Amino acid sequence: MSAAPLIALTVGDLKDWLRVTAARIAEHADELTELDAAIGDADHGANMRRGMAAVVAAIDAANGADGAAALATADALLKKTGMTLVSSVGGASGPLYGTFFMRMGMSQAGATELGAAALADAIDAGVGGIVARGKASAGEKTMLDAWYPALEALRVEGEDLAAATAAAAAAAAEGRDATEPMIATKGRASYLGERSQGHIDPGAASTAIILGALADVVAGSAEVPEAAGEEPAAEATQTVESGGTATPAPVEEAAPAAAPAASAPAAGADGRAAVGIVLVSHSRALAEAARDLATGLMSSVSAPIEIAAGLADGGLGTDAAVVVAAIERLAAQPGNRGVLVIADLGSGIMSAEAALEQLGPDAASRARLSPAPFVEGLIGAYGAAGIGLDLDAVAAEAAKAAPAKAAQISGS
């Protein structure tokens, strides 16, 4: 029998929402992957299932008998959710949904329950995070085409939480369906141009699932799974390479700085202090090959390079927590003159941006994301770092790579 509708969401209710969402994402994972196969890279369902399972595991661990601090406030819970998604979802949905939940949490510092207005404010902040991270807007065939109408519907209903969340869920479903005739202009689907028409955006579809779960929890009609560790978050770990030595990085935290690796010195071959470089790529093999090319071409100089690339199972993807660990490891080394992060594309860039936001003040002040092309930028940066130039100069040298290549091709 259904329970009475909620008039406000407690932290326990928010946890129920996340548990129900995880169950429904798992139930519909194959459908989400099929949608993504049509216009993307066929991993949205699998990625979201893994990410939400890691969220449930994180909630269980934080409230278990292992001494971990309980997630007792809305901001703690939502930020933990966001960090876990960023760390365990390899595609673009990880940084996007991770940023959504982290921004939700940041907007509700210390809150122990959310009424309709506070929920709307939190979701508004979360949607703003998606916009900032994905650089997208309405009508571009993305998850925003479900989030925007849902947010509008949520606010129209005022303080009636049940009516507001029901309206938001219905609006999200309509927004999801409205993406079918759209031509994608953002993300991997944009590569297809007009061929992206006739397909529902998978991000909009998962958004509708998330908001449908919320509405049902508020209405008291959702079946909430028992608290149990469904998929240990440890299964979603990745590895970071430091000078050829692989070390695991846990996905649930923003990976505190590890001790400097002996095989990745902070100084160049002549003992000069150097800028460190982090390579963020979907492919570990690509990052390793780029590193080997740069070090092979300029064997007379040396600068530390860390690799944060690929998934633990050998698949393609990126992990912001692994990027954080790599940056903080370099930044902590004696003689470090800063850290330049070079990312390959798409969600690799998003993961790098999310990582920079999670850094402590000291590391953040000495880290920078480069817009340079992956291979050519690395070669320019490595040479500049290897002769002891500072971070500004290393970043500038990397940025010269694209126009230099264009000039060479054009002959100008």
Tab-separated table of C-alpha atoms in Angstrom:
chain	number	residue	atom	x	y	z
A	1	MET	CA	0.000	0.000	0.000
A	2	SER	CA	1.284	3.467	-0.882
A	3	ALA	CA	2.422	5.776	1.895
A	4	ALA	CA	1.185	9.338	2.262
A	5	PRO	CA	2.878	11.865	-0.064
A	6	LEU	CA	5.825	13.720	1.393
A	7	ILE	CA	5.686	17.424	2.153
A	8	ALA	CA	9.482	17.679	2.350
A	9	LEU	CA	12.414	15.441	1.492
A	10	THR	CA	14.537	14.380	4.450
A	11	VAL	CA	18.054	13.048	3.970
A	12	GLY	CA	16.574	9.555	4.308
A	13	ASP	CA	14.085	10.335	1.542
A	14	LEU	CA	16.899	11.579	-0.690
A	15	LYS	CA	18.730	8.304	-0.088
A	16	ASP	CA	15.541	6.429	-1.043
A	17	TRP	CA	15.426	8.494	-4.243
A	18	LEU	CA	18.981	7.473	-5.108
A	19	ARG	CA	18.264	3.809	-4.342
A	20	VAL	CA	15.130	3.786	-6.486
A	21	THR	CA	16.985	5.594	-9.254
A	22	ALA	CA	19.763	3.006	-9.160
A	23	ALA	CA	17.252	0.160	-9.407
A	24	ARG	CA	15.397	1.754	-12.311
A	25	ILE	CA	18.582	2.646	-14.176
A	26	ALA	CA	19.664	-0.976	-13.819
A	27	GLU	CA	16.270	-2.133	-15.068
A	28	HIS	CA	16.448	0.131	-18.124
A	29	ALA	CA	20.206	-0.014	-18.735
A	30	ASP	CA	19.903	-2.039	-21.931
A	31	GLU	CA	17.331	0.395	-23.323
A	32	LEU	CA	19.577	3.351	-22.531
A	33	THR	CA	22.498	1.617	-24.208
A	34	GLU	CA	20.389	0.909	-27.299
A	35	LEU	CA	19.484	4.598	-27.505
A	36	ASP	CA	23.145	5.499	-27.173
A	37	ALA	CA	24.174	2.932	-29.778
A	38	ALA	CA	22.064	4.749	-32.350
A	39	ILE	CA	23.704	8.156	-31.912
A	40	GLY	CA	26.589	7.732	-29.488
A	41	ASP	CA	29.113	5.171	-28.329
A	42	ALA	CA	26.735	2.576	-26.852
A	43	ASP	CA	27.794	2.881	-23.227
A	44	HIS	CA	25.265	5.161	-21.504
A	45	GLY	CA	23.215	2.417	-19.908
A	46	ALA	CA	26.200	0.424	-18.697
A	47	ASN	CA	27.938	3.549	-17.419
A	48	MET	CA	24.895	4.816	-15.543
A	49	ARG	CA	24.187	1.392	-14.045
A	50	ARG	CA	27.762	1.177	-12.786
A	51	GLY	CA	27.696	4.744	-11.491
A	52	MET	CA	24.411	4.463	-9.610
A	53	ALA	CA	25.444	1.109	-8.148
A	54	ALA	CA	28.587	2.821	-6.861
A	55	VAL	CA	26.416	5.578	-5.355
A	56	VAL	CA	24.325	3.014	-3.471
A	57	ALA	CA	27.489	1.291	-2.268
A	58	ALA	CA	28.870	4.619	-1.077
A	59	ILE	CA	25.674	5.381	0.845
A	60	ASP	CA	25.743	1.936	2.450
A	61	ALA	CA	29.399	2.259	3.402
A	62	ALA	CA	28.908	5.700	4.932
A	63	ASN	CA	26.119	4.408	7.154
A	64	GLY	CA	27.603	1.065	8.038
A	65	ALA	CA	29.542	-0.191	11.039
A	66	ASP	CA	32.937	0.556	9.509
A	67	GLY	CA	33.411	3.852	11.292
A	68	ALA	CA	32.744	5.999	8.220
A	69	ALA	CA	30.988	9.287	8.810
A	70	ALA	CA	27.253	9.190	8.144
A	71	LEU	CA	25.852	11.319	5.318
A	72	ALA	CA	23.578	13.246	7.647
A	73	THR	CA	22.895	16.399	5.623
A	74	ALA	CA	21.546	16.944	2.126
A	75	ASP	CA	24.703	18.655	0.949
A	76	ALA	CA	26.956	15.857	2.245
A	77	LEU	CA	24.814	13.201	0.577
A	78	LEU	CA	24.432	14.993	-2.743
A	79	LYS	CA	28.088	15.965	-2.963
A	80	LYS	CA	29.091	12.391	-2.171
A	81	THR	CA	26.738	11.226	-4.917
A	82	GLY	CA	28.249	13.636	-7.408
A	83	MET	CA	31.832	12.742	-6.551
A	84	THR	CA	31.033	9.051	-6.859
A	85	LEU	CA	29.445	9.498	-10.289
A	86	VAL	CA	32.347	11.600	-11.537
A	87	SER	CA	34.700	8.865	-10.374
A	88	SER	CA	32.856	5.785	-11.592
A	89	VAL	CA	31.180	6.743	-14.880
A	90	GLY	CA	33.605	6.770	-17.757
A	91	GLY	CA	31.593	8.676	-20.366
A	92	ALA	CA	30.294	12.226	-20.525
A	93	SER	CA	27.413	11.359	-18.209
A	94	GLY	CA	29.845	11.001	-15.292
A	95	PRO	CA	31.082	14.605	-15.274
A	96	LEU	CA	27.630	15.913	-16.229
A	97	TYR	CA	25.539	14.073	-13.639
A	98	GLY	CA	28.355	14.284	-11.128
A	99	THR	CA	28.453	18.057	-11.462
A	100	PHE	CA	24.653	18.149	-11.267
A	101	PHE	CA	24.550	16.437	-7.882
A	102	MET	CA	27.565	18.288	-6.507
A	103	ARG	CA	26.042	21.647	-7.418
A	104	MET	CA	22.737	20.535	-5.906
A	105	GLY	CA	24.536	19.797	-2.668
A	106	MET	CA	26.554	23.008	-2.684
A	107	SER	CA	23.333	25.017	-2.935
A	108	GLN	CA	21.895	23.430	0.234
A	109	ALA	CA	24.728	23.681	2.761
A	110	GLY	CA	23.754	22.143	6.103
A	111	ALA	CA	20.163	21.390	5.096
A	112	THR	CA	18.517	18.316	6.595
A	113	GLU	CA	15.339	18.487	4.512
A	114	LEU	CA	14.206	20.051	1.250
A	115	GLY	CA	10.746	21.472	0.646
A	116	ALA	CA	9.460	22.184	-2.838
A	117	ALA	CA	11.133	25.594	-3.129
A	118	ALA	CA	14.476	24.344	-1.806
A	119	LEU	CA	14.330	21.328	-4.117
A	120	ALA	CA	13.669	23.604	-7.075
A	121	ASP	CA	16.614	25.801	-6.065
A	122	ALA	CA	18.844	22.739	-5.726
A	123	ILE	CA	17.846	21.343	-9.118
A	124	ASP	CA	18.281	24.790	-10.644
A	125	ALA	CA	21.836	24.871	-9.319
A	126	GLY	CA	22.418	21.344	-10.610
A	127	VAL	CA	21.145	22.196	-14.085
A	128	GLY	CA	23.428	25.217	-14.057
A	129	GLY	CA	26.292	22.818	-13.418
A	130	ILE	CA	25.307	20.726	-16.435
A	131	VAL	CA	25.252	23.859	-18.585
A	132	ALA	CA	28.670	24.940	-17.328
A	133	ARG	CA	30.217	21.511	-17.796
A	134	GLY	CA	28.616	20.573	-21.127
A	135	LYS	CA	28.517	24.026	-22.738
A	136	ALA	CA	25.068	23.175	-24.125
A	137	SER	CA	21.666	24.854	-24.256
A	138	ALA	CA	18.053	23.924	-24.924
A	139	GLY	CA	17.188	22.472	-28.312
A	140	GLU	CA	20.553	20.817	-28.934
A	141	LYS	CA	19.347	17.254	-28.283
A	142	THR	CA	20.898	16.766	-24.856
A	143	MET	CA	19.722	15.940	-21.344
A	144	LEU	CA	18.976	19.645	-20.888
A	145	ASP	CA	15.940	19.204	-23.121
A	146	ALA	CA	14.465	17.125	-20.296
A	147	TRP	CA	15.908	19.101	-17.364
A	148	TYR	CA	14.746	22.543	-18.476
A	149	PRO	CA	11.024	21.745	-18.824
A	150	ALA	CA	11.176	19.698	-15.613
A	151	LEU	CA	12.638	22.625	-13.692
A	152	GLU	CA	10.007	24.984	-15.078
A	153	ALA	CA	7.213	22.570	-14.095
A	154	LEU	CA	8.720	22.132	-10.642
A	155	ARG	CA	8.535	25.860	-9.949
A	156	VAL	CA	5.010	26.318	-11.329
A	157	GLU	CA	3.480	24.040	-8.690
A	158	GLY	CA	4.772	26.105	-5.775
A	159	GLU	CA	5.010	24.460	-2.343
A	160	ASP	CA	3.084	21.282	-3.152
A	161	LEU	CA	6.020	18.874	-3.307
A	162	ALA	CA	4.022	15.921	-4.621
A	163	ALA	CA	2.363	17.948	-7.366
A	164	ALA	CA	5.640	19.675	-8.239
A	165	THR	CA	7.685	16.498	-8.597
A	166	ALA	CA	4.904	14.749	-10.521
A	167	ALA	CA	4.732	17.701	-12.919
A	168	ALA	CA	8.516	17.712	-13.253
A	169	ALA	CA	8.591	14.001	-14.070
A	170	ALA	CA	5.869	14.403	-16.686
A	171	ALA	CA	7.656	17.395	-18.227
A	172	ALA	CA	10.940	15.482	-18.331
A	173	ALA	CA	9.245	12.596	-20.145
A	174	GLU	CA	7.781	15.030	-22.677
A	175	GLY	CA	11.171	16.668	-23.065
A	176	ARG	CA	12.779	13.281	-23.621
A	177	ASP	CA	10.319	12.453	-26.382
A	178	ALA	CA	10.793	15.907	-27.917
A	179	THR	CA	14.458	15.121	-28.585
A	180	GLU	CA	13.539	12.484	-31.169
A	181	PRO	CA	13.072	14.846	-34.140
A	182	MET	CA	15.928	17.151	-33.120
A	183	ILE	CA	19.279	17.351	-34.880
A	184	ALA	CA	22.087	16.997	-32.361
A	185	THR	CA	24.551	19.881	-32.216
A	186	LYS	CA	26.428	18.860	-29.062
A	187	GLY	CA	28.253	15.749	-27.956
A	188	ARG	CA	29.056	12.599	-29.893
A	189	ALA	CA	25.633	12.602	-31.561
A	190	SER	CA	26.470	15.900	-33.291
A	191	TYR	CA	28.934	14.005	-35.520
A	192	LEU	CA	25.941	12.385	-37.213
A	193	GLY	CA	24.282	15.649	-38.251
A	194	GLU	CA	20.855	15.013	-39.755
A	195	ARG	CA	21.250	11.278	-39.163
A	196	SER	CA	20.751	11.975	-35.453
A	197	GLN	CA	17.088	12.729	-36.187
A	198	GLY	CA	14.609	10.030	-35.310
A	199	HIS	CA	16.394	8.961	-32.139
A	200	ILE	CA	15.734	9.894	-28.507
A	201	ASP	CA	18.688	11.362	-26.670
A	202	PRO	CA	19.928	8.829	-24.069
A	203	GLY	CA	20.808	11.555	-21.549
A	204	ALA	CA	17.292	12.933	-21.742
A	205	ALA	CA	15.984	9.389	-21.251
A	206	SER	CA	18.051	8.816	-18.096
A	207	THR	CA	16.973	12.252	-16.823
A	208	ALA	CA	13.347	11.173	-17.147
A	209	ILE	CA	14.117	8.009	-15.156
A	210	ILE	CA	15.787	10.017	-12.383
A	211	LEU	CA	12.892	12.449	-12.087
A	212	GLY	CA	10.307	9.696	-12.335
A	213	ALA	CA	11.977	7.992	-9.386
A	214	LEU	CA	11.900	11.253	-7.434
A	215	ALA	CA	8.193	11.772	-8.099
A	216	ASP	CA	7.350	8.241	-7.010
A	217	VAL	CA	9.385	8.511	-3.797
A	218	VAL	CA	7.605	11.753	-2.950
A	219	ALA	CA	4.215	10.232	-3.809
A	220	GLY	CA	4.955	7.247	-1.557
A	221	SER	CA	4.430	4.783	-4.386
A	222	ALA	CA	8.024	3.732	-5.030
A	223	GLU	CA	9.360	0.378	-3.909
A	224	VAL	CA	12.623	1.245	-2.192
A	225	PRO	CA	15.320	-1.459	-2.362
A	226	GLU	CA	16.781	-2.733	0.890
A	227	ALA	CA	20.002	-1.090	2.019
A	228	ALA	CA	22.711	-3.448	0.820
A	229	GLY	CA	26.021	-3.170	-0.940
A	230	GLU	CA	24.900	-4.072	-4.451
A	231	GLU	CA	28.162	-3.465	-6.293
A	232	PRO	CA	31.254	-2.581	-4.290
A	233	ALA	CA	32.601	0.756	-5.382
A	234	ALA	CA	36.063	-0.830	-5.377
A	235	GLU	CA	35.103	-2.587	-8.606
A	236	ALA	CA	34.981	0.779	-10.307
A	237	THR	CA	38.566	1.754	-9.529
A	238	GLN	CA	41.026	2.787	-12.178
A	239	THR	CA	44.782	3.000	-12.330
A	240	VAL	CA	47.082	5.955	-12.631
A	241	GLU	CA	50.488	5.528	-14.140
A	242	SER	CA	53.463	7.331	-12.699
A	243	GLY	CA	56.573	6.718	-14.714
A	244	GLY	CA	55.501	3.208	-15.633
A	245	THR	CA	54.206	2.182	-12.195
A	246	ALA	CA	50.449	1.612	-11.953
A	247	THR	CA	48.718	2.360	-8.668
A	248	PRO	CA	44.987	2.006	-7.892
A	249	ALA	CA	42.902	5.084	-7.107
A	250	PRO	CA	39.590	4.634	-5.228
A	251	VAL	CA	36.656	6.083	-7.087
A	252	GLU	CA	34.529	7.211	-4.181
A	253	GLU	CA	36.755	10.005	-2.957
A	254	ALA	CA	38.506	12.827	-4.709
A	255	ALA	CA	41.739	10.838	-4.278
A	256	PRO	CA	44.054	12.649	-1.873
A	257	ALA	CA	47.593	13.281	-2.976
A	258	ALA	CA	49.769	10.217	-2.862
A	259	ALA	CA	53.444	10.175	-1.995
A	260	PRO	CA	55.700	11.175	-4.902
A	261	ALA	CA	56.621	8.208	-7.054
A	262	ALA	CA	60.351	7.589	-7.264
A	263	SER	CA	60.063	6.857	-10.991
A	264	ALA	CA	58.473	10.236	-11.770
A	265	PRO	CA	60.956	12.897	-10.594
A	266	ALA	CA	59.807	16.510	-10.403
A	267	ALA	CA	63.043	17.736	-11.937
A	268	GLY	CA	64.418	17.411	-15.435
A	269	ALA	CA	67.408	15.283	-16.378
A	270	ASP	CA	69.826	18.088	-15.463
A	271	GLY	CA	68.284	18.481	-12.004
A	272	ARG	CA	66.316	21.619	-12.921
A	273	ALA	CA	62.868	21.980	-11.306
A	274	ALA	CA	60.137	21.271	-13.835
A	275	VAL	CA	56.470	21.628	-14.643
A	276	GLY	CA	54.656	18.291	-14.536
A	277	ILE	CA	52.224	17.113	-17.220
A	278	VAL	CA	49.085	15.009	-16.785
A	279	LEU	CA	47.651	13.237	-19.820
A	280	VAL	CA	43.889	12.656	-19.652
A	281	SER	CA	42.635	10.330	-22.352
A	282	HIS	CA	39.832	7.891	-22.998
A	283	SER	CA	42.490	5.424	-24.095
A	284	ARG	CA	45.392	4.341	-21.931
A	285	ALA	CA	47.183	3.017	-25.008
A	286	LEU	CA	46.867	6.404	-26.722
A	287	ALA	CA	48.211	8.268	-23.698
A	288	GLU	CA	51.140	5.868	-23.337
A	289	ALA	CA	51.949	6.164	-27.053
A	290	ALA	CA	51.801	9.967	-26.901
A	291	ARG	CA	54.120	9.949	-23.890
A	292	ASP	CA	56.546	7.604	-25.619
A	293	LEU	CA	56.531	9.773	-28.749
A	294	ALA	CA	57.260	12.956	-26.804
A	295	THR	CA	60.017	11.428	-24.682
A	296	GLY	CA	61.505	9.669	-27.709
A	297	LEU	CA	61.604	12.791	-29.868
A	298	MET	CA	63.185	14.846	-27.086
A	299	SER	CA	65.370	12.381	-25.283
A	300	SER	CA	67.831	15.112	-24.318
A	301	VAL	CA	65.356	16.693	-21.870
A	302	SER	CA	63.147	15.305	-19.137
A	303	ALA	CA	59.930	16.318	-17.364
A	304	PRO	CA	57.514	14.272	-15.257
A	305	ILE	CA	54.444	12.886	-17.029
A	306	GLU	CA	51.519	11.190	-15.331
A	307	ILE	CA	48.869	9.220	-17.205
A	308	ALA	CA	45.211	9.288	-16.126
A	309	ALA	CA	43.519	7.365	-18.890
A	310	GLY	CA	41.148	4.522	-19.660
A	311	LEU	CA	39.012	2.414	-17.357
A	312	ALA	CA	40.135	-0.226	-14.889
A	313	ASP	CA	38.687	-2.986	-17.047
A	314	GLY	CA	40.703	-1.827	-20.047
A	315	GLY	CA	37.784	0.009	-21.646
A	316	LEU	CA	37.612	3.561	-22.889
A	317	GLY	CA	36.790	6.342	-20.448
A	318	THR	CA	38.114	8.868	-17.970
A	319	ASP	CA	37.900	9.364	-14.211
A	320	ALA	CA	38.132	12.764	-12.540
A	321	ALA	CA	39.325	11.226	-9.261
A	322	VAL	CA	42.255	9.636	-11.071
A	323	VAL	CA	43.070	12.994	-12.636
A	324	VAL	CA	42.947	14.624	-9.195
A	325	ALA	CA	45.344	12.023	-7.821
A	326	ALA	CA	47.779	12.552	-10.693
A	327	ILE	CA	47.751	16.352	-10.336
A	328	GLU	CA	48.154	16.279	-6.566
A	329	ARG	CA	50.965	13.750	-6.780
A	330	LEU	CA	52.910	15.976	-9.155
A	331	ALA	CA	52.087	19.162	-7.266
A	332	ALA	CA	53.367	17.633	-4.031
A	333	GLN	CA	56.776	16.709	-5.427
A	334	PRO	CA	59.757	18.848	-4.372
A	335	GLY	CA	60.739	21.251	-7.103
A	336	ASN	CA	57.407	21.118	-8.919
A	337	ARG	CA	56.745	24.336	-10.855
A	338	GLY	CA	53.114	23.639	-11.668
A	339	VAL	CA	51.017	21.071	-13.498
A	340	LEU	CA	49.690	21.286	-17.047
A	341	VAL	CA	46.754	18.996	-17.861
A	342	ILE	CA	46.250	17.964	-21.483
A	343	ALA	CA	43.027	16.116	-22.372
A	344	ASP	CA	41.988	14.438	-25.576
A	345	LEU	CA	38.308	15.221	-26.240
A	346	GLY	CA	34.710	15.349	-25.051
A	347	SER	CA	34.236	13.771	-21.665
A	348	GLY	CA	38.006	13.691	-21.192
A	349	ILE	CA	37.927	17.473	-21.077
A	350	MET	CA	34.892	17.380	-18.762
A	351	SER	CA	36.669	14.998	-16.409
A	352	ALA	CA	39.716	17.250	-16.369
A	353	GLU	CA	37.562	20.286	-15.593
A	354	ALA	CA	35.767	18.418	-12.823
A	355	ALA	CA	39.130	17.365	-11.394
A	356	LEU	CA	40.403	20.934	-11.258
A	357	GLU	CA	37.306	21.911	-9.275
A	358	GLN	CA	38.031	19.199	-6.683
A	359	LEU	CA	41.643	20.177	-6.017
A	360	GLY	CA	42.776	21.709	-2.763
A	361	PRO	CA	43.702	25.418	-2.867
A	362	ASP	CA	47.458	24.874	-3.204
A	363	ALA	CA	47.278	22.356	-6.046
A	364	ALA	CA	44.505	24.331	-7.763
A	365	SER	CA	46.660	27.464	-7.808
A	366	ARG	CA	49.391	25.593	-9.679
A	367	ALA	CA	47.344	23.512	-12.136
A	368	ARG	CA	45.988	24.452	-15.528
A	369	LEU	CA	44.002	22.741	-18.285
A	370	SER	CA	45.461	23.269	-21.734
A	371	PRO	CA	43.318	23.717	-24.871
A	372	ALA	CA	46.181	22.347	-26.966
A	373	PRO	CA	45.790	19.316	-29.261
A	374	PHE	CA	46.677	16.140	-27.410
A	375	VAL	CA	49.817	14.926	-29.195
A	376	GLU	CA	51.272	18.141	-30.584
A	377	GLY	CA	50.445	20.018	-27.382
A	378	LEU	CA	52.199	17.382	-25.294
A	379	ILE	CA	55.331	17.563	-27.420
A	380	GLY	CA	55.493	21.345	-27.117
A	381	ALA	CA	54.783	21.248	-23.391
A	382	TYR	CA	57.270	18.460	-22.728
A	383	GLY	CA	60.097	20.305	-24.471
A	384	ALA	CA	59.344	23.530	-22.626
A	385	ALA	CA	59.017	21.797	-19.266
A	386	GLY	CA	62.175	19.815	-19.896
A	387	ILE	CA	64.316	22.947	-20.230
A	388	GLY	CA	62.881	24.379	-17.023
A	389	LEU	CA	60.349	26.952	-18.255
A	390	ASP	CA	57.585	28.004	-15.861
A	391	LEU	CA	53.923	27.007	-16.112
A	392	ASP	CA	52.882	30.053	-18.150
A	393	ALA	CA	55.592	29.412	-20.703
A	394	VAL	CA	54.916	25.672	-20.850
A	395	ALA	CA	51.197	26.316	-21.376
A	396	ALA	CA	51.968	28.879	-24.083
A	397	GLU	CA	54.290	26.475	-25.870
A	398	ALA	CA	51.616	23.784	-25.846
A	399	ALA	CA	49.027	26.234	-27.193
A	400	LYS	CA	51.272	27.097	-30.147
A	401	ALA	CA	50.952	23.556	-31.452
A	402	ALA	CA	47.667	23.940	-33.348
A	403	PRO	CA	48.465	27.149	-35.284
A	404	ALA	CA	51.986	25.894	-35.963
A	405	LYS	CA	50.614	22.701	-37.502
A	406	ALA	CA	48.065	24.667	-39.533
A	407	ALA	CA	50.798	26.971	-40.820
A	408	GLN	CA	52.953	24.012	-41.796
A	409	ILE	CA	50.136	22.381	-43.731
A	410	SER	CA	49.140	25.585	-45.519
A	411	GLY	CA	52.751	26.468	-46.261
A	412	SER	CA	52.338	29.967	-44.857
